[in-house]
mmCIF file of C-alpha atoms in Angstrom:
data_model
loop_
_atom_site.group_PDB
_atom_site.id
_atom_site.type_symbol
_atom_site.label_atom_id
_atom_site.label_comp_id
_atom_site.label_asym_id
_atom_site.label_seq_id
_atom_site.Cartn_x
_atom_site.Cartn_y
_atom_site.Cartn_z
ATOM 1 C CA MET A 1 -82.678 7.593 -59.800
ATOM 2 C CA ASN A 2 -79.385 9.144 -61.004
ATOM 3 C CA ASN A 3 -76.807 10.999 -59.016
ATOM 4 C CA LYS A 4 -78.005 14.064 -60.152
ATOM 5 C CA THR A 5 -81.785 13.654 -59.604
ATOM 6 C CA GLY A 6 -80.773 12.541 -56.027
ATOM 7 C CA ASN A 7 -78.536 15.911 -55.582
ATOM 8 C CA PHE A 8 -81.624 17.657 -56.292
ATOM 9 C CA ILE A 9 -83.573 15.752 -53.481
ATOM 10 C CA LEU A 10 -80.701 16.767 -51.117
ATOM 11 C CA LEU A 11 -81.166 20.223 -52.819
ATOM 12 C CA CYS A 12 -84.744 20.349 -51.415
ATOM 13 C CA ILE A 13 -83.881 19.385 -47.965
ATOM 14 C CA PHE A 14 -81.266 21.704 -47.368
ATOM 15 C CA ARG A 15 -82.714 24.523 -49.497
ATOM 16 C CA SER A 16 -83.031 26.459 -46.599
ATOM 17 C CA LYS A 17 -79.497 26.742 -45.904
ATOM 18 C CA TYR A 18 -78.363 28.207 -48.860
ATOM 19 C CA LYS A 19 -78.685 32.025 -49.075
ATOM 20 C CA LYS A 20 -80.795 33.106 -52.077
ATOM 21 C CA ARG A 21 -79.079 35.532 -54.220
ATOM 22 C CA THR A 22 -80.195 38.674 -56.269
ATOM 23 C CA THR A 23 -79.517 37.497 -59.796
ATOM 24 C CA ARG A 24 -82.659 36.836 -61.727
ATOM 25 C CA ILE A 25 -82.058 33.616 -63.570
ATOM 26 C CA PHE A 26 -84.504 32.117 -66.114
ATOM 27 C CA ILE A 27 -84.543 28.980 -67.979
ATOM 28 C CA ALA A 28 -86.310 28.078 -71.299
ATOM 29 C CA GLY A 29 -86.538 24.477 -71.563
ATOM 30 C CA LEU A 30 -86.750 22.149 -68.379
ATOM 31 C CA GLY A 31 -86.058 18.942 -70.004
ATOM 32 C CA ASN A 32 -83.462 16.420 -68.774
ATOM 33 C CA HIS A 33 -80.685 18.481 -69.773
ATOM 34 C CA GLY A 34 -82.142 21.681 -68.456
ATOM 35 C CA PHE A 35 -83.262 20.276 -64.891
ATOM 36 C CA THR A 36 -80.428 17.583 -64.196
ATOM 37 C CA LEU A 37 -77.560 19.417 -65.664
ATOM 38 C CA ILE A 38 -78.116 23.269 -65.981
ATOM 39 C CA SER A 39 -80.398 23.593 -63.035
ATOM 40 C CA TYR A 40 -78.159 21.319 -60.825
ATOM 41 C CA ALA A 41 -74.852 23.253 -61.611
ATOM 42 C CA VAL A 42 -76.692 26.783 -61.178
ATOM 43 C CA CYS A 43 -78.398 25.749 -58.070
ATOM 44 C CA LEU A 44 -76.207 23.159 -56.324
ATOM 45 C CA VAL A 45 -72.831 23.931 -57.545
ATOM 46 C CA GLY A 46 -73.315 27.686 -57.927
ATOM 47 C CA ARG A 47 -75.837 28.234 -54.993
ATOM 48 C CA TYR A 48 -78.045 30.854 -57.084
ATOM 49 C CA SER A 49 -81.814 30.514 -57.204
ATOM 50 C CA ILE A 50 -83.948 30.084 -60.686
ATOM 51 C CA CYS A 51 -86.475 32.682 -60.795
ATOM 52 C CA GLY A 52 -88.568 31.392 -63.653
ATOM 53 C CA VAL A 53 -89.029 28.735 -66.284
ATOM 54 C CA ILE A 54 -90.323 28.590 -69.656
ATOM 55 C CA ASP A 55 -91.556 25.085 -70.962
ATOM 56 C CA PRO A 56 -94.902 23.759 -72.047
ATOM 57 C CA SER A 57 -94.680 20.513 -70.466
ATOM 58 C CA GLU A 58 -96.573 19.258 -67.149
ATOM 59 C CA ARG A 59 -93.307 17.834 -66.013
ATOM 60 C CA ALA A 60 -91.519 21.069 -66.140
ATOM 61 C CA LYS A 61 -94.339 22.853 -64.220
ATOM 62 C CA PHE A 62 -94.007 20.362 -61.583
ATOM 63 C CA LEU A 63 -90.296 20.712 -61.465
ATOM 64 C CA ALA A 64 -90.415 24.438 -61.493
ATOM 65 C CA GLU A 65 -93.213 25.165 -58.788
ATOM 66 C CA LYS A 66 -92.519 21.994 -56.442
ATOM 67 C CA ILE A 67 -88.539 21.911 -56.782
ATOM 68 C CA LEU A 68 -87.082 24.938 -57.842
ATOM 69 C CA LYS A 69 -89.693 26.689 -56.265
ATOM 70 C CA CYS A 70 -90.206 29.300 -59.060
ATOM 71 C CA GLN A 71 -92.365 31.062 -61.751
ATOM 72 C CA TYR A 72 -93.623 28.730 -64.190
ATOM 73 C CA PHE A 73 -94.647 29.930 -67.878
ATOM 74 C CA SER A 74 -95.949 27.503 -70.381
ATOM 75 C CA SER A 75 -94.802 29.607 -73.499
ATOM 76 C CA LEU A 76 -92.362 32.641 -74.366
ATOM 77 C CA ASP A 77 -95.697 34.875 -75.122
ATOM 78 C CA ASP A 78 -96.904 34.166 -71.246
ATOM 79 C CA ALA A 79 -93.583 34.822 -69.975
ATOM 80 C CA VAL A 80 -93.421 38.191 -72.079
ATOM 81 C CA ASP A 81 -96.993 39.299 -71.216
ATOM 82 C CA SER A 82 -96.182 38.494 -67.433
ATOM 83 C CA LYS A 83 -93.917 41.491 -67.363
ATOM 84 C CA SER A 84 -91.493 39.019 -65.359
ATOM 85 C CA PHE A 85 -89.128 37.875 -68.482
ATOM 86 C CA TYR A 86 -86.205 39.935 -67.501
ATOM 87 C CA GLY A 87 -83.238 39.435 -65.429
ATOM 88 C CA GLU A 88 -79.630 38.995 -65.710
ATOM 89 C CA ILE A 89 -79.216 35.416 -67.596
ATOM 90 C CA LEU A 90 -81.399 33.182 -69.696
ATOM 91 C CA TYR A 91 -80.383 29.597 -69.921
ATOM 92 C CA ILE A 92 -81.835 28.242 -73.400
ATOM 93 C CA CYS A 93 -81.918 24.614 -73.346
ATOM 94 C CA SER A 94 -85.370 24.149 -75.096
ATOM 95 C CA ASP A 95 -85.769 22.279 -78.560
ATOM 96 C CA HIS A 96 -83.166 22.924 -81.067
ATOM 97 C CA SER A 97 -85.090 25.003 -83.688
ATOM 98 C CA SER A 98 -86.231 27.403 -80.998
ATOM 99 C CA HIS A 99 -82.929 28.462 -79.352
ATOM 100 C CA LEU A 100 -82.720 31.746 -81.642
ATOM 101 C CA LYS A 101 -86.358 32.520 -80.770
ATOM 102 C CA TYR A 102 -85.733 32.689 -77.063
ATOM 103 C CA ALA A 103 -82.158 34.338 -77.713
ATOM 104 C CA LEU A 104 -83.828 37.295 -79.676
ATOM 105 C CA ALA A 105 -86.274 37.713 -76.987
ATOM 106 C CA ALA A 106 -83.847 37.885 -74.633
ATOM 107 C CA LYS A 107 -81.359 40.731 -76.037
ATOM 108 C CA GLU A 108 -83.536 43.642 -75.088
ATOM 109 C CA ARG A 109 -84.568 41.946 -71.569
ATOM 110 C CA PHE A 110 -81.417 40.389 -70.482
ATOM 111 C CA ALA A 111 -77.710 41.160 -69.822
ATOM 112 C CA SER A 112 -76.332 37.596 -70.982
ATOM 113 C CA VAL A 113 -77.808 34.398 -72.609
ATOM 114 C CA TYR A 114 -76.524 31.068 -72.593
ATOM 115 C CA ILE A 115 -77.833 29.099 -75.571
ATOM 116 C CA GLU A 116 -77.146 25.454 -75.727
ATOM 117 C CA LYS A 117 -76.199 23.583 -78.993
ATOM 118 C CA PRO A 118 -77.009 24.041 -81.523
ATOM 119 C CA LEU A 119 -77.619 27.741 -82.044
ATOM 120 C CA ILE A 120 -78.998 27.320 -85.515
ATOM 121 C CA THR A 121 -80.719 24.394 -87.535
ATOM 122 C CA SER A 122 -81.101 26.067 -90.767
ATOM 123 C CA ASN A 123 -80.370 28.473 -93.465
ATOM 124 C CA ARG A 124 -83.083 30.647 -92.552
ATOM 125 C CA GLN A 125 -81.984 31.471 -89.195
ATOM 126 C CA VAL A 126 -78.449 32.838 -90.615
ATOM 127 C CA SER A 127 -79.564 36.366 -90.661
ATOM 128 C CA ASP A 128 -81.296 36.097 -87.213
ATOM 129 C CA LEU A 129 -77.839 34.555 -85.562
ATOM 130 C CA LEU A 130 -76.030 37.598 -87.064
ATOM 131 C CA ALA A 131 -78.653 39.779 -85.555
ATOM 132 C CA LEU A 132 -78.148 38.108 -82.261
ATOM 133 C CA GLY A 133 -74.301 38.961 -82.599
ATOM 134 C CA SER A 134 -74.697 42.616 -83.273
ATOM 135 C CA SER A 135 -77.120 42.990 -80.631
ATOM 136 C CA GLY A 136 -74.574 43.978 -77.686
ATOM 137 C CA ILE A 137 -75.756 40.982 -75.480
ATOM 138 C CA ASN A 138 -73.239 38.807 -74.014
ATOM 139 C CA VAL A 139 -73.222 35.556 -75.411
ATOM 140 C CA PHE A 140 -72.381 32.084 -73.892
ATOM 141 C CA THR A 141 -72.989 28.756 -75.330
ATOM 142 C CA GLY A 142 -73.052 25.576 -74.439
ATOM 143 C CA PHE A 143 -69.932 24.324 -76.641
ATOM 144 C CA ASN A 144 -68.363 22.766 -73.504
ATOM 145 C CA ARG A 145 -65.288 20.831 -75.002
ATOM 146 C CA PRO A 146 -62.594 23.781 -74.893
ATOM 147 C CA ASN A 147 -63.156 23.884 -71.421
ATOM 148 C CA ALA A 148 -62.410 20.660 -70.289
ATOM 149 C CA PRO A 149 -59.312 20.070 -68.371
ATOM 150 C CA TYR A 150 -58.073 17.495 -70.880
ATOM 151 C CA THR A 151 -58.662 19.560 -73.800
ATOM 152 C CA LYS A 152 -56.359 22.560 -72.274
ATOM 153 C CA ARG A 153 -53.421 19.907 -71.968
ATOM 154 C CA LEU A 154 -54.235 18.611 -75.599
ATOM 155 C CA ILE A 155 -53.753 22.456 -76.614
ATOM 156 C CA GLU A 156 -50.557 22.622 -74.765
ATOM 157 C CA SER A 157 -49.251 19.620 -76.433
ATOM 158 C CA LEU A 158 -49.758 20.576 -79.927
ATOM 159 C CA ASN A 159 -47.840 22.441 -82.447
ATOM 160 C CA ASP A 160 -48.884 23.920 -86.141
ATOM 161 C CA ARG A 161 -48.584 20.377 -87.515
ATOM 162 C CA PHE A 162 -50.736 17.598 -86.244
ATOM 163 C CA ASN A 163 -53.216 14.743 -86.983
ATOM 164 C CA ILE A 164 -56.145 14.443 -84.432
ATOM 165 C CA THR A 165 -58.580 11.859 -84.225
ATOM 166 C CA PHE A 166 -62.074 12.036 -82.472
ATOM 167 C CA VAL A 167 -64.201 8.705 -81.976
ATOM 168 C CA VAL A 168 -67.613 9.363 -80.568
ATOM 169 C CA ASN A 169 -70.054 6.564 -79.672
ATOM 170 C CA GLY A 170 -73.471 8.760 -79.056
ATOM 171 C CA HIS A 171 -76.726 8.009 -77.561
ATOM 172 C CA PHE A 172 -78.692 5.571 -79.497
ATOM 173 C CA LEU A 173 -82.003 7.499 -80.509
ATOM 174 C CA PRO A 174 -84.825 5.663 -81.667
ATOM 175 C CA SER A 175 -86.790 6.615 -84.703
ATOM 176 C CA ASP A 176 -89.624 8.663 -82.803
ATOM 177 C CA HIS A 177 -87.136 10.517 -80.729
ATOM 178 C CA TRP A 178 -87.672 14.160 -80.918
ATOM 179 C CA TYR A 179 -84.092 15.056 -82.228
ATOM 180 C CA ARG A 180 -85.155 13.717 -85.520
ATOM 181 C CA ASP A 181 -88.431 15.836 -85.833
ATOM 182 C CA SER A 182 -88.562 17.898 -88.710
ATOM 183 C CA GLY A 183 -86.569 21.367 -88.311
ATOM 184 C CA GLN A 184 -84.374 20.013 -85.301
ATOM 185 C CA GLY A 185 -81.302 19.323 -87.313
ATOM 186 C CA SER A 186 -79.686 15.959 -88.107
ATOM 187 C CA ARG A 187 -76.685 14.331 -85.432
ATOM 188 C CA ILE A 188 -74.643 16.806 -86.990
ATOM 189 C CA LEU A 189 -76.132 19.780 -85.441
ATOM 190 C CA GLY A 190 -77.767 17.898 -82.806
ATOM 191 C CA ASN A 191 -74.533 15.803 -81.419
ATOM 192 C CA LEU A 192 -71.453 16.189 -83.674
ATOM 193 C CA THR A 193 -71.540 19.962 -83.396
ATOM 194 C CA HIS A 194 -69.579 19.568 -80.035
ATOM 195 C CA TRP A 195 -66.535 18.152 -81.841
ATOM 196 C CA LEU A 196 -67.040 20.292 -84.995
ATOM 197 C CA ASP A 197 -66.939 23.339 -82.689
ATOM 198 C CA LEU A 198 -63.774 22.135 -80.937
ATOM 199 C CA SER A 199 -62.218 21.304 -84.010
ATOM 200 C CA TYR A 200 -62.868 24.742 -85.668
ATOM 201 C CA ARG A 201 -61.671 26.608 -82.526
ATOM 202 C CA LEU A 202 -58.149 24.473 -82.686
ATOM 203 C CA LEU A 203 -58.122 25.386 -86.573
ATOM 204 C CA ALA A 204 -58.769 28.817 -86.115
ATOM 205 C CA SER A 205 -56.172 29.408 -83.298
ATOM 206 C CA TYR A 206 -53.691 28.688 -85.872
ATOM 207 C CA ASP A 207 -55.090 30.528 -88.996
ATOM 208 C CA VAL A 208 -58.515 31.845 -88.719
ATOM 209 C CA VAL A 209 -58.386 33.048 -92.510
ATOM 210 C CA SER A 210 -57.661 29.941 -94.356
ATOM 211 C CA HIS A 211 -60.132 27.841 -95.496
ATOM 212 C CA ILE A 212 -60.960 24.488 -94.332
ATOM 213 C CA ASP A 213 -61.485 21.273 -96.446
ATOM 214 C CA ILE A 214 -64.380 19.329 -95.615
ATOM 215 C CA PHE A 215 -64.976 15.535 -96.568
ATOM 216 C CA LEU A 216 -68.013 13.797 -95.465
ATOM 217 C CA THR A 217 -68.791 10.123 -95.601
ATOM 218 C CA LYS A 218 -72.605 9.191 -94.589
ATOM 219 C CA GLY A 219 -72.715 5.360 -93.415
ATOM 220 C CA SER A 220 -75.580 3.240 -92.396
ATOM 221 C CA PHE A 221 -78.155 4.770 -89.682
ATOM 222 C CA ASP A 222 -76.431 7.277 -87.839
ATOM 223 C CA ASP A 223 -72.868 6.514 -88.744
ATOM 224 C CA ILE A 224 -70.863 9.694 -89.903
ATOM 225 C CA SER A 225 -67.236 10.348 -90.801
ATOM 226 C CA ILE A 226 -65.746 13.766 -91.006
ATOM 227 C CA VAL A 227 -62.376 14.828 -92.326
ATOM 228 C CA LEU A 228 -61.269 18.422 -91.884
ATOM 229 C CA ARG A 229 -57.893 19.484 -93.640
ATOM 230 C CA GLN A 230 -56.205 23.021 -93.197
ATOM 231 C CA SER A 231 -52.754 23.287 -94.502
ATOM 232 C CA HIS A 232 -50.422 20.830 -92.565
ATOM 233 C CA ARG A 233 -53.128 20.241 -90.170
ATOM 234 C CA THR A 234 -55.675 17.501 -90.358
ATOM 235 C CA ILE A 235 -58.794 16.360 -88.040
ATOM 236 C CA ASN A 236 -61.004 13.182 -88.122
ATOM 237 C CA ILE A 237 -64.134 12.830 -86.535
ATOM 238 C CA CYS A 238 -65.904 9.389 -86.332
ATOM 239 C CA PHE A 239 -69.322 9.146 -84.867
ATOM 240 C CA SER A 240 -71.674 6.068 -84.509
ATOM 241 C CA ALA A 241 -74.644 5.460 -82.578
ATOM 242 C CA ASN A 242 -75.759 1.965 -83.226
ATOM 243 C CA SER A 243 -76.525 0.894 -79.625
ATOM 244 C CA GLU A 244 -76.553 2.665 -76.282
ATOM 245 C CA PRO A 245 -72.843 2.859 -74.936
ATOM 246 C CA ILE A 246 -72.942 1.651 -71.022
ATOM 247 C CA ASP A 247 -71.748 4.920 -69.288
ATOM 248 C CA GLY A 248 -73.566 7.855 -71.762
ATOM 249 C CA VAL A 249 -71.496 9.196 -74.738
ATOM 250 C CA GLU A 250 -67.822 7.790 -75.127
ATOM 251 C CA GLU A 251 -65.494 9.726 -76.430
ATOM 252 C CA PHE A 252 -61.835 9.137 -77.306
ATOM 253 C CA VAL A 253 -58.896 11.528 -78.803
ATOM 254 C CA PHE A 254 -55.611 10.467 -80.333
ATOM 255 C CA TRP A 255 -53.065 12.739 -81.969
ATOM 256 C CA ASN A 256 -50.005 12.912 -83.500
ATOM 257 C CA SER A 257 -47.697 16.170 -84.031
ATOM 258 C CA VAL A 258 -44.489 17.348 -84.178
ATOM 259 C CA ASN A 259 -44.451 18.146 -80.419
ATOM 260 C CA SER A 260 -46.105 14.902 -79.014
ATOM 261 C CA THR A 261 -48.289 11.811 -79.598
ATOM 262 C CA GLY A 262 -50.985 11.119 -76.993
ATOM 263 C CA PHE A 263 -54.810 10.231 -76.169
ATOM 264 C CA ILE A 264 -57.645 11.125 -73.907
ATOM 265 C CA ASN A 265 -59.474 8.143 -72.726
ATOM 266 C CA ASN A 266 -63.094 9.454 -72.502
ATOM 267 C CA PHE A 267 -61.926 12.329 -70.771
ATOM 268 C CA ARG A 268 -61.055 10.446 -67.716
ATOM 269 C CA SER A 269 -57.398 10.076 -68.419
ATOM 270 C CA PHE A 270 -55.000 11.753 -70.346
ATOM 271 C CA ALA A 271 -51.613 10.466 -71.730
ATOM 272 C CA SER A 272 -48.850 12.362 -73.627
ATOM 273 C CA PHE A 273 -45.430 11.448 -74.844
ATOM 274 C CA ASN A 274 -42.938 13.722 -76.283
ATOM 275 C CA GLY A 275 -39.901 11.264 -76.597
ATOM 276 C CA TYR A 276 -38.185 12.552 -73.362
ATOM 277 C CA GLN A 277 -41.453 12.908 -70.950
ATOM 278 C CA LYS A 278 -44.538 10.943 -70.593
ATOM 279 C CA ILE A 279 -47.340 12.918 -68.739
ATOM 280 C CA PHE A 280 -50.062 10.582 -67.412
ATOM 281 C CA VAL A 281 -53.098 12.035 -65.544
ATOM 282 C CA ASN A 282 -55.844 9.906 -64.321
ATOM 283 C CA ASN A 283 -59.530 10.901 -62.757
ATOM 284 C CA ILE A 284 -62.455 8.831 -61.292
ATOM 285 C CA ARG A 285 -65.088 11.157 -63.060
ATOM 286 C CA LYS A 286 -65.448 12.330 -66.580
ATOM 287 C CA ASP A 287 -65.152 15.953 -67.054
ATOM 288 C CA VAL A 288 -66.043 17.443 -70.335
ATOM 289 C CA GLY A 289 -66.248 21.125 -69.122
ATOM 290 C CA HIS A 290 -70.040 21.003 -68.382
ATOM 291 C CA ILE A 291 -69.733 22.794 -65.121
ATOM 292 C CA GLN A 292 -67.445 25.330 -65.826
ATOM 293 C CA THR A 293 -69.080 26.135 -69.251
ATOM 294 C CA ILE A 294 -72.974 26.541 -67.589
ATOM 295 C CA LEU A 295 -71.399 28.856 -64.668
ATOM 296 C CA ALA A 296 -69.433 31.107 -66.860
ATOM 297 C CA PRO A 297 -72.291 33.575 -67.118
ATOM 298 C CA LEU A 298 -72.425 33.907 -63.624
ATOM 299 C CA LYS A 299 -68.823 35.181 -62.885
ATOM 300 C CA GLY A 300 -70.120 38.626 -64.040
ATOM 301 C CA VAL A 301 -67.791 39.222 -67.020
ATOM 302 C CA ASP A 302 -68.973 40.970 -70.240
ATOM 303 C CA PHE A 303 -68.473 38.418 -72.511
ATOM 304 C CA ILE A 304 -69.167 37.836 -75.955
ATOM 305 C CA ASP A 305 -67.737 34.486 -77.715
ATOM 306 C CA PRO A 306 -65.456 35.563 -80.598
ATOM 307 C CA PHE A 307 -65.975 32.271 -82.117
ATOM 308 C CA PHE A 308 -69.952 31.309 -81.868
ATOM 309 C CA ILE A 309 -71.122 32.713 -85.316
ATOM 310 C CA LYS A 310 -68.420 31.281 -87.078
ATOM 311 C CA SER A 311 -68.565 28.232 -85.208
ATOM 312 C CA SER A 312 -72.282 27.899 -85.705
ATOM 313 C CA LEU A 313 -71.826 28.589 -89.667
ATOM 314 C CA PHE A 314 -69.135 25.917 -89.965
ATOM 315 C CA CYS A 315 -71.578 23.490 -88.308
ATOM 316 C CA LEU A 316 -74.396 24.502 -90.582
ATOM 317 C CA SER A 317 -72.482 24.247 -93.835
ATOM 318 C CA ILE A 318 -71.355 20.440 -92.713
ATOM 319 C CA GLU A 319 -75.161 20.070 -92.440
ATOM 320 C CA ASN A 320 -75.827 21.365 -95.496
ATOM 321 C CA MET A 321 -73.536 18.862 -96.787
ATOM 322 C CA LEU A 322 -75.463 16.080 -95.209
ATOM 323 C CA SER A 323 -79.061 17.284 -96.659
ATOM 324 C CA ASN A 324 -77.729 18.106 -99.875
ATOM 325 C CA LYS A 325 -75.648 14.594 -100.185
ATOM 326 C CA ILE A 326 -72.411 16.673 -100.670
ATOM 327 C CA SER A 327 -69.050 14.645 -99.984
ATOM 328 C CA TYR A 328 -66.636 17.613 -100.369
ATOM 329 C CA SER A 329 -66.743 21.248 -99.687
ATOM 330 C CA SER A 330 -64.594 23.715 -97.975
ATOM 331 C CA PHE A 331 -65.408 26.390 -95.492
ATOM 332 C CA SER A 332 -64.011 30.313 -95.324
ATOM 333 C CA SER A 333 -64.284 32.229 -92.250
ATOM 334 C CA LEU A 334 -65.130 35.081 -94.500
ATOM 335 C CA ASN A 335 -68.131 34.157 -95.686
ATOM 336 C CA PHE A 336 -70.820 31.400 -95.597
ATOM 337 C CA LYS A 337 -72.103 29.674 -98.760
ATOM 338 C CA TYR A 338 -75.189 27.726 -98.867
ATOM 339 C CA ILE A 339 -77.869 26.685 -101.471
ATOM 340 C CA ASN A 340 -80.847 29.105 -101.222
ATOM 341 C CA GLU A 341 -83.937 26.935 -100.729
ATOM 342 C CA LEU A 342 -86.112 29.800 -102.586
ATOM 343 C CA THR A 343 -84.050 30.132 -105.839
ATOM 344 C CA ASN A 344 -82.081 26.536 -105.432
ATOM 345 C CA CYS A 345 -78.991 28.739 -106.133
ATOM 346 C CA GLU A 346 -75.705 29.083 -103.898
ATOM 347 C CA THR A 347 -75.927 32.452 -101.790
ATOM 348 C CA ASP A 348 -72.862 34.068 -100.030
ATOM 349 C CA ILE A 349 -73.257 35.673 -96.689
ATOM 350 C CA ALA A 350 -70.354 37.732 -95.218
ATOM 351 C CA ILE A 351 -69.264 36.562 -91.968
ATOM 352 C CA PRO A 352 -68.285 39.556 -89.493
#
């Protein structure tokens, strides 16, 4: 039993001491991530109650009815037919390919939607993503690394000329893991999207217009190396998952800029050197921004992430490179280029 599961047992014991709030919160997808992370943050940290869960599994039914004490629905259609599918926030952490389906169903029924990564898994979903962006619903995403405290320190340490390297040891996934099912996307959309999103936001903060050169190398099994280049800024991402890390996903960041050099050690420690001053910070717990990101929709602020469409299309463009065995491409914030599956020709979509 992990710490978060133990915390949920404490939540059950002390639930009567928590004042229930009137905010209507639904969760679509109550798997490991939805239960031990999102429900944990919402219920135990935020002290909110969840009103409804949508998930086809028997385990989710048990957790919803016995632990969360809320309504349970085995499908989106059942939830909609019940007339109970409405409220302030819908958290979406279902299987990857269904994220947009839930988000589009929520846009007329909820004030805000929180979508776990990835937002899209194929070119066919691009038009739906654009429709979501123009619908007026508040869109929050599970891209949490920009909210990590050490990421903010990293940004403060950079100037407009830098080289950053992310080294990521991901979870080992067996061949029958659902991540590998057709339509769910590769490890690029399932995992690397976190660091691709952070990279895009870093580069866009300096120059949102310029195109980004992308170099992709696919190694054996899940090994992937990506180099992103924009003007005099370079970001290297090295991902591997040949065996399971001892403490979950491991992340190491190294940078060299005109202002400073430094590193982040698995989001537990931070070091920066600028020639005159050394900054070193160490924390016992790893903090990649999960809790801050999950609780953001509960702050009651109207919000539309200005980058969620461009970042998602950026990630999808690299997914397309992998599936089409392309080692070099470029991405523009003005339009999205992809190979149309119907015509086998390159198609452009203007990015709003």
